[in-house]
């Protein structure tokens, strides 16, 4: 089910239409601040300091994630990447300025791993863009980088096979995986080469199943597989592979009705009808442990999570729990919490803060802020005009960081910034047309 092709030759990256560091601090000031941050303690993302998993998952090596041509800054360089009328743009909430990343982009889905943006169509054509802003955890703090954005791959250069369908992207420090929903094919790219703007295919993974998952875990890969027991293309198990696509002995677990996956600070979580499978990396980097996190007794099939959302790099995940509210999954504690809400939710995302905050969108189009005890605050129905038969278009999603949440309203051409720590206050509303929206720089 897994093939190991020879590595493709590296090719020069194409320049995008973006000028050098359009939204950048002076380099001398930025470099001094960055060096001070690493030498003296935690940088801007201070909740890393209290995280016991931080040291275990820190990126090590020369430069702490630095690549040639990048500038290191003191704070995260967050960008809202929007697709509208074929143009992919990066909007900086701090300056309210936009730059164009690519034009003529056709996509029905937009995904990101925090740095790279993957635009895909339902017939398997993908465009891969390096957004030029990223964060690298390093012990009790993080490093923040800004470089020139560029198009890394155009349609036809990452092949998902026959019937590829839409694609998803996930990355670790050393690997990037692109998984195609229709064909059940995954393409594994070398992370170092990709950072240089080059495509270097490490492996092709077949047999993921329809809407399967392929998520890097350090130098390993967590992959779904269709054993055939539930149907030819139905993913029903989780396996662990090496970066070259070989199976890791003993790292296999059943996962009935497999649905969704996410990388957390603890490990990779894969959703199943009976709970979740948590895969953690061994100390040697070449082994993995597979654990089950079952749902609470009495969980109804209609309440099972179908997708996980989170603030990247945190140990918590959230998911819609049928019509009852939201699930909060703490990967560190291996525990589910059901948060019941007055109205059913259409979206739910975990902030991953000490208060276990979850941000959601309810069936009336309100952005809601939740704690494990229930509803904390809510906005007016900002997204009421975007509801279609009681649902939101797939491209309308919540993006959260430590203090702000962002959600696009395609019907109004605005993106709303919500202060989820201040009674769901609408801090700003930007004129930013976006049929699809993701946040990078995290």
Coordinates of C-alpha atoms in Angstrom, one line a residue:
X1 CA 0.0 0.0 0.0
X2 CA 3.0 2.3 0.3
X3 CA 5.5 3.0 -2.4
X4 CA 9.0 4.6 -2.1
X5 CA 9.9 6.6 -5.2
X6 CA 13.3 8.0 -5.8
X7 CA 13.5 11.6 -4.7
X8 CA 12.6 14.0 -7.4
X9 CA 15.3 16.5 -8.5
X10 CA 15.1 19.8 -6.7
X11 CA 14.0 22.8 -8.9
X12 CA 14.4 26.5 -8.3
X13 CA 11.4 28.2 -6.7
X14 CA 9.4 30.7 -8.6
X15 CA 9.1 34.2 -7.1
X16 CA 5.6 35.4 -6.2
X17 CA 4.3 38.9 -6.9
X18 CA 5.1 40.0 -3.4
X19 CA 7.8 42.6 -2.7
X20 CA 10.5 42.0 -0.1
X21 CA 9.1 41.9 3.4
X22 CA 6.1 44.1 2.7
X23 CA 5.0 44.2 6.3
X24 CA 8.3 43.9 8.2
X25 CA 10.0 45.6 11.1
X26 CA 13.5 47.0 10.5
X27 CA 15.8 44.1 10.2
X28 CA 18.4 45.4 12.7
X29 CA 15.8 45.9 15.4
X30 CA 14.1 42.6 14.7
X31 CA 17.3 40.6 14.9
X32 CA 18.3 42.3 18.2
X33 CA 14.9 41.6 19.7
X34 CA 14.9 37.9 18.6
X35 CA 18.4 37.3 20.0
X36 CA 17.3 38.8 23.3
X37 CA 14.2 36.7 23.4
X38 CA 16.2 33.4 23.1
X39 CA 18.9 34.5 25.4
X40 CA 16.7 35.7 28.3
X41 CA 13.7 33.5 28.4
X42 CA 10.2 33.2 26.9
X43 CA 9.2 35.2 23.9
X44 CA 5.7 36.5 23.1
X45 CA 3.9 33.2 23.5
X46 CA 4.3 33.1 27.2
X47 CA 1.9 30.2 27.9
X48 CA 4.6 27.9 26.6
X49 CA 6.5 28.4 29.8
X50 CA 3.9 26.7 31.9
X51 CA 3.5 23.8 29.4
X52 CA 5.1 20.6 30.6
X53 CA 5.0 19.2 27.0
X54 CA 6.9 22.1 25.6
X55 CA 10.4 20.7 26.1
X56 CA 9.5 17.3 24.8
X57 CA 8.3 18.8 21.5
X58 CA 10.7 21.7 21.0
X59 CA 12.4 22.0 17.6
X60 CA 16.1 21.7 18.0
X61 CA 19.0 22.2 15.6
X62 CA 21.0 25.2 14.3
X63 CA 19.0 28.4 14.1
X64 CA 15.9 27.0 15.9
X65 CA 14.0 26.7 12.6
X66 CA 15.8 29.6 10.8
X67 CA 16.2 29.3 7.0
X68 CA 18.4 31.3 4.8
X69 CA 16.8 34.6 3.8
X70 CA 14.4 34.8 6.8
X71 CA 14.3 37.4 9.5
X72 CA 13.6 36.6 13.1
X73 CA 11.2 38.8 15.0
X74 CA 10.1 39.1 18.6
X75 CA 6.4 38.4 18.0
X76 CA 4.3 36.0 15.9
X77 CA 3.7 37.3 12.4
X78 CA 0.1 36.4 12.0
X79 CA -1.6 36.6 8.6
X80 CA -5.1 36.0 7.5
X81 CA -4.8 34.4 4.1
X82 CA -8.0 34.9 2.0
X83 CA -9.1 33.6 -1.4
X84 CA -11.5 35.8 -3.3
X85 CA -12.0 36.0 -7.1
X86 CA -8.9 33.8 -7.8
X87 CA -6.6 36.0 -5.8
X88 CA -4.8 34.6 -2.7
X89 CA -3.9 37.5 -0.4
X90 CA -2.2 37.8 3.1
X91 CA -3.7 40.3 5.4
X92 CA -1.8 41.6 8.4
X93 CA -4.2 42.4 11.3
X94 CA -1.6 44.5 13.0
X95 CA -1.1 46.9 10.1
X96 CA -4.4 46.2 8.2
X97 CA -2.3 45.9 5.0
X98 CA -2.6 43.1 2.4
X99 CA -0.1 41.6 -0.1
X100 CA -0.9 39.3 -2.9
X101 CA 0.5 35.8 -2.6
X102 CA -0.8 34.3 -5.9
X103 CA -3.3 35.1 -8.6
X104 CA -5.4 32.9 -10.8
X105 CA -5.9 30.3 -8.0
X106 CA -8.8 28.0 -8.4
X107 CA -9.9 26.2 -5.1
X108 CA -12.8 24.7 -3.3
X109 CA -10.8 24.2 -0.1
X110 CA -8.0 26.1 1.6
X111 CA -5.8 24.5 4.3
X112 CA -2.7 25.4 6.2
X113 CA -0.1 23.9 8.5
X114 CA 0.7 27.4 9.9
X115 CA 3.2 28.3 7.3
X116 CA 2.2 26.7 3.9
X117 CA -1.2 27.3 2.3
X118 CA -2.7 24.6 0.2
X119 CA -5.4 25.5 -2.2
X120 CA -7.1 22.5 -3.8
X121 CA -10.0 21.8 -6.1
X122 CA -12.5 18.9 -6.0
X123 CA -10.7 17.4 -9.0
X124 CA -7.3 17.2 -7.3
X125 CA -5.5 20.3 -8.6
X126 CA -3.4 21.9 -5.9
X127 CA -1.5 25.1 -5.5
X128 CA 1.0 25.2 -2.6
X129 CA 2.2 28.6 -1.4
X130 CA 4.8 29.4 1.3
X131 CA 3.1 32.2 3.2
X132 CA 6.5 33.4 4.5
X133 CA 5.5 33.6 8.2
X134 CA 5.9 30.8 10.7
X135 CA 6.5 29.9 14.4
X136 CA 8.9 27.3 15.8
X137 CA 8.4 26.2 19.4
X138 CA 11.7 26.0 21.3
X139 CA 11.6 24.7 24.9
X140 CA 9.8 27.3 27.0
X141 CA 9.5 29.9 24.2
X142 CA 9.0 30.2 20.5
X143 CA 10.9 31.7 17.5
X144 CA 9.0 33.8 14.9
X145 CA 10.2 34.2 11.3
X146 CA 9.3 36.2 8.3
X147 CA 10.5 35.6 4.7
X148 CA 9.5 36.3 1.2
X149 CA 6.2 34.5 0.3
X150 CA 6.4 32.4 -2.9
X151 CA 4.5 29.8 -4.9
X152 CA 6.1 26.4 -4.3
X153 CA 3.9 24.2 -6.5
X154 CA 1.3 24.9 -9.2
X155 CA -1.5 22.5 -10.3
X156 CA 0.0 19.3 -11.7
X157 CA 3.2 19.4 -9.7
X158 CA 1.8 17.4 -6.7
X159 CA 0.1 14.4 -8.1
X160 CA -2.8 12.8 -6.1
X161 CA -3.5 10.1 -8.6
X162 CA -6.8 9.2 -10.3
X163 CA -9.9 10.7 -8.7
X164 CA -7.6 12.7 -6.3
X165 CA -10.3 15.0 -4.9
X166 CA -9.6 17.8 -2.5
X167 CA -6.4 17.8 -0.4
X168 CA -5.3 18.4 3.2
X169 CA -1.9 19.5 4.5
X170 CA -0.1 18.7 7.7
X171 CA 3.5 19.2 8.7
X172 CA 6.2 18.6 11.3
X173 CA 9.6 20.3 11.4
X174 CA 11.0 17.8 8.9
X175 CA 8.1 16.6 6.8
X176 CA 5.0 17.9 5.0
X177 CA 2.2 15.6 4.0
X178 CA -0.5 16.2 1.4
X179 CA -3.4 13.8 1.6
X180 CA -6.1 13.5 -1.2
X181 CA -9.6 12.7 -0.1
X182 CA -10.8 11.0 -3.3
X183 CA -7.9 8.7 -4.2
X184 CA -6.7 7.9 -0.7
X185 CA -3.2 8.9 -1.8
X186 CA -0.7 10.8 0.3
X187 CA 2.4 12.6 -0.9
X188 CA 5.2 13.2 1.6
X189 CA 7.6 16.1 1.0
X190 CA 10.9 16.9 2.6
X191 CA 10.5 19.8 5.0
X192 CA 14.0 21.2 4.5
X193 CA 13.7 21.2 0.7
X194 CA 10.3 22.8 0.9
X195 CA 11.6 25.6 3.1
X196 CA 14.1 26.3 0.3
X197 CA 11.2 26.5 -2.2
X198 CA 11.8 23.1 -3.7
X199 CA 9.7 19.9 -4.0
X200 CA 11.5 16.7 -2.8
X201 CA 9.1 13.8 -2.6
X202 CA 10.1 11.4 0.1
X203 CA 7.3 8.9 -0.3
X204 CA 3.9 8.2 -1.7
X205 CA 1.4 6.5 0.6
X206 CA -1.5 4.6 -0.9
X207 CA -4.5 3.1 0.7
X208 CA -5.4 5.9 3.1
X209 CA -9.1 5.4 2.3
X210 CA -11.6 8.0 1.2
X211 CA -11.2 11.1 3.3
X212 CA -8.3 9.5 5.1
X213 CA -5.5 11.2 7.1
X214 CA -1.8 11.5 6.8
X215 CA -0.2 13.6 9.6
X216 CA 3.6 13.9 10.3
X217 CA 4.7 13.2 13.9
X218 CA 8.4 14.4 14.1
X219 CA 10.1 12.1 11.6
X220 CA 7.3 9.7 11.5
X221 CA 3.8 9.6 9.8
X222 CA 0.5 8.8 11.3
X223 CA -1.7 7.3 8.5
X224 CA -5.2 6.0 8.1
X225 CA -5.6 2.7 6.3
X226 CA -8.5 0.8 4.7
X227 CA -8.2 -2.8 5.9
X228 CA -11.2 -3.9 3.8
X229 CA -13.2 -5.0 6.8
X230 CA -15.6 -2.0 6.5
X231 CA -15.5 -1.6 2.7
X232 CA -12.8 -1.2 0.0
X233 CA -12.1 2.5 0.5
X234 CA -13.3 2.9 4.1
X235 CA -10.6 4.0 6.5
X236 CA -10.9 1.9 9.7
X237 CA -7.4 1.7 11.2
X238 CA -4.4 3.8 12.1
X239 CA -0.8 2.9 11.4
X240 CA 2.5 4.6 11.8
X241 CA 5.1 4.9 9.0
X242 CA 8.6 6.0 8.7
X243 CA 9.4 9.1 6.6
X244 CA 10.1 6.8 3.6
X245 CA 6.8 5.0 4.0
X246 CA 7.8 1.8 5.8
X247 CA 5.5 0.6 8.5
X248 CA 6.7 0.8 12.1
X249 CA 6.3 -2.5 13.9
X250 CA 3.6 -2.7 16.5
X251 CA 2.1 0.7 15.8
X252 CA -1.3 -0.2 14.5
X253 CA -4.8 0.3 16.0
X254 CA -8.3 -0.2 14.8
X255 CA -10.4 3.0 14.3
X256 CA -14.0 2.3 13.3
X257 CA -15.6 5.0 11.1
X258 CA -12.3 7.0 11.1
X259 CA -13.0 10.7 10.9
X260 CA -10.5 13.6 11.1
X261 CA -7.1 14.1 12.7
X262 CA -5.0 16.8 14.2
X263 CA -1.5 17.3 15.5
X264 CA -1.3 18.5 19.1
X265 CA 1.7 19.3 21.3
X266 CA 1.3 15.8 22.9
X267 CA 0.9 13.8 19.7
X268 CA -1.4 13.1 16.8
X269 CA -5.1 12.5 17.5
X270 CA -7.3 10.6 15.1
X271 CA -11.1 10.5 15.6
X272 CA -13.1 7.2 15.6
X273 CA -16.7 6.3 16.3
X274 CA -15.7 4.9 19.8
X275 CA -13.4 7.8 20.8
X276 CA -9.9 8.8 19.6
X277 CA -6.6 7.2 18.9
X278 CA -3.6 9.2 20.3
X279 CA -0.2 8.5 18.7
X280 CA 2.9 9.8 20.5
X281 CA 6.5 9.7 19.4
X282 CA 9.1 7.6 21.2
X283 CA 12.2 9.2 22.8
X284 CA 14.3 7.6 20.0
X285 CA 12.3 9.3 17.3
X286 CA 11.8 6.1 15.4
X287 CA 9.1 4.4 17.6
X288 CA 5.6 5.4 18.6
X289 CA 3.0 4.5 21.2
X290 CA -0.6 4.2 20.3
X291 CA -3.3 4.7 22.9
X292 CA -7.1 4.9 23.0
X293 CA -9.1 7.7 24.5
X294 CA -12.7 6.4 24.6
X295 CA -15.8 8.5 24.7
X296 CA -17.6 8.8 28.1
X297 CA -20.0 5.9 28.6
X298 CA -23.4 6.5 27.0
X299 CA -22.2 8.8 24.2
X300 CA -24.7 8.5 21.3
X301 CA -23.5 7.9 17.8
X302 CA -25.1 11.2 16.7
X303 CA -22.8 13.1 19.2
X304 CA -19.5 11.7 17.9
X305 CA -16.9 14.2 16.7
X306 CA -16.5 14.4 12.9
X307 CA -13.6 16.9 12.8
X308 CA -11.2 18.6 15.2
X309 CA -10.1 22.2 15.3
X310 CA -7.6 23.9 17.5
X311 CA -5.1 26.7 18.1
X312 CA -2.0 25.1 16.5
X313 CA 0.6 23.6 18.8
X314 CA -1.6 23.3 21.9
X315 CA -2.7 20.1 23.7
X316 CA -6.4 20.7 23.4
X317 CA -8.9 20.0 20.5
X318 CA -12.5 20.9 20.1
X319 CA -15.3 19.4 17.9
X320 CA -19.0 19.8 17.4
X321 CA -20.9 17.3 19.5
X322 CA -24.0 16.6 17.3
X323 CA -26.7 19.0 18.5
X324 CA -25.6 19.0 22.1
X325 CA -22.7 21.4 22.0
X326 CA -19.0 20.9 21.8
X327 CA -16.4 18.3 22.8
X328 CA -13.2 19.4 24.4
X329 CA -10.4 16.8 24.2
X330 CA -7.4 17.3 26.4
X331 CA -4.7 15.2 24.8
X332 CA -2.4 15.6 27.8
X333 CA -5.0 14.3 30.3
X334 CA -6.5 11.8 27.8
X335 CA -9.9 13.1 28.6
X336 CA -13.1 14.3 26.9
X337 CA -15.4 17.0 28.2
X338 CA -18.9 17.6 26.8
X339 CA -19.8 21.2 26.9
X340 CA -23.5 21.6 26.4
X341 CA -24.8 24.8 24.7
X342 CA -28.2 26.5 24.4
X343 CA -28.2 26.0 20.6
X344 CA -26.5 23.5 18.4
X345 CA -23.0 24.5 17.2
X346 CA -21.8 24.6 13.6
X347 CA -18.2 25.2 14.4
X348 CA -16.0 24.6 17.5
X349 CA -12.3 25.4 18.1
X350 CA -10.1 25.0 21.1
X351 CA -8.0 27.9 22.2
X352 CA -5.8 25.7 24.4
X353 CA -5.5 28.2 27.2
X354 CA -5.4 27.6 31.0
X355 CA -9.2 28.2 31.1
X356 CA -10.0 25.5 28.5
X357 CA -11.7 28.0 26.3
X358 CA -13.6 26.9 23.3
X359 CA -14.9 29.3 20.6
X360 CA -17.8 28.3 18.4
X361 CA -20.4 29.4 16.0
X362 CA -24.0 28.5 16.9
X363 CA -27.0 27.7 14.6
X364 CA -28.1 31.3 14.7
X365 CA -24.8 32.6 13.4
X366 CA -23.5 33.9 16.7
X367 CA -19.8 33.5 17.8
X368 CA -19.9 31.9 21.2
X369 CA -17.3 31.6 23.9
X370 CA -17.5 28.5 26.1
X371 CA -15.8 27.1 29.2
X372 CA -16.1 23.5 30.4
X373 CA -19.1 24.7 32.4
X374 CA -21.0 26.1 29.4
X375 CA -21.7 29.3 27.7
X376 CA -19.6 32.3 28.8
X377 CA -20.4 35.0 26.2
X378 CA -21.8 35.4 22.7
X379 CA -21.9 38.0 19.9
X380 CA -24.9 39.2 17.9
X381 CA -25.7 36.8 14.9
X382 CA -22.8 38.1 12.8
X383 CA -23.0 35.2 10.4
X384 CA -26.8 34.9 10.0
X385 CA -26.6 36.0 6.4
X386 CA -24.1 33.2 5.6
X387 CA -26.3 30.4 6.8
X388 CA -27.7 28.1 4.0
X389 CA -30.3 25.6 5.2
X390 CA -29.1 25.9 8.7
X391 CA -25.4 25.3 7.8
X392 CA -22.3 27.3 7.0
X393 CA -20.4 27.0 3.8
X394 CA -17.3 24.8 4.3
X395 CA -15.0 27.8 3.7
X396 CA -16.4 29.7 6.8
X397 CA -14.2 28.6 9.6
X398 CA -13.0 30.0 12.9
X399 CA -9.3 30.8 13.3
X400 CA -8.1 31.3 16.8
X401 CA -4.9 32.5 18.5
X402 CA -4.0 33.3 22.1
X403 CA -6.3 36.3 22.4
X404 CA -8.3 36.8 19.2
X405 CA -10.6 34.7 17.0
X406 CA -11.3 35.5 13.3
X407 CA -14.2 34.4 11.2
X408 CA -15.1 35.4 7.6
X409 CA -18.6 36.5 6.5
X410 CA -18.6 36.0 2.7
X411 CA -22.1 37.5 2.5
X412 CA -20.9 40.9 3.9
X413 CA -17.3 40.8 2.6
X414 CA -16.0 41.2 6.1
X415 CA -13.8 39.3 8.6
X416 CA -14.7 39.8 12.2
X417 CA -12.0 39.9 15.0
X418 CA -13.4 38.7 18.3
X419 CA -11.8 39.2 21.6
X420 CA -12.8 35.9 23.2
X421 CA -11.3 36.9 26.6
X422 CA -13.4 40.0 26.8
X423 CA -17.0 38.8 26.7
X424 CA -16.9 38.0 23.0
X425 CA -16.4 41.6 22.1
X426 CA -16.2 42.4 18.4
X427 CA -12.8 44.2 18.4
X428 CA -12.7 45.0 14.7
X429 CA -14.4 44.1 11.4
X430 CA -12.2 44.3 8.4
X431 CA -13.3 44.8 4.8
X432 CA -11.7 41.6 3.5
X433 CA -13.7 39.5 0.9
X434 CA -12.9 35.9 1.5
X435 CA -14.7 32.8 0.2
X436 CA -12.0 30.8 2.0
X437 CA -9.9 31.9 4.9
X438 CA -7.0 30.5 7.0
X439 CA -4.5 31.9 9.4
X440 CA -0.8 31.5 9.1
X441 CA 2.3 32.5 11.1
X442 CA 1.4 30.3 14.0

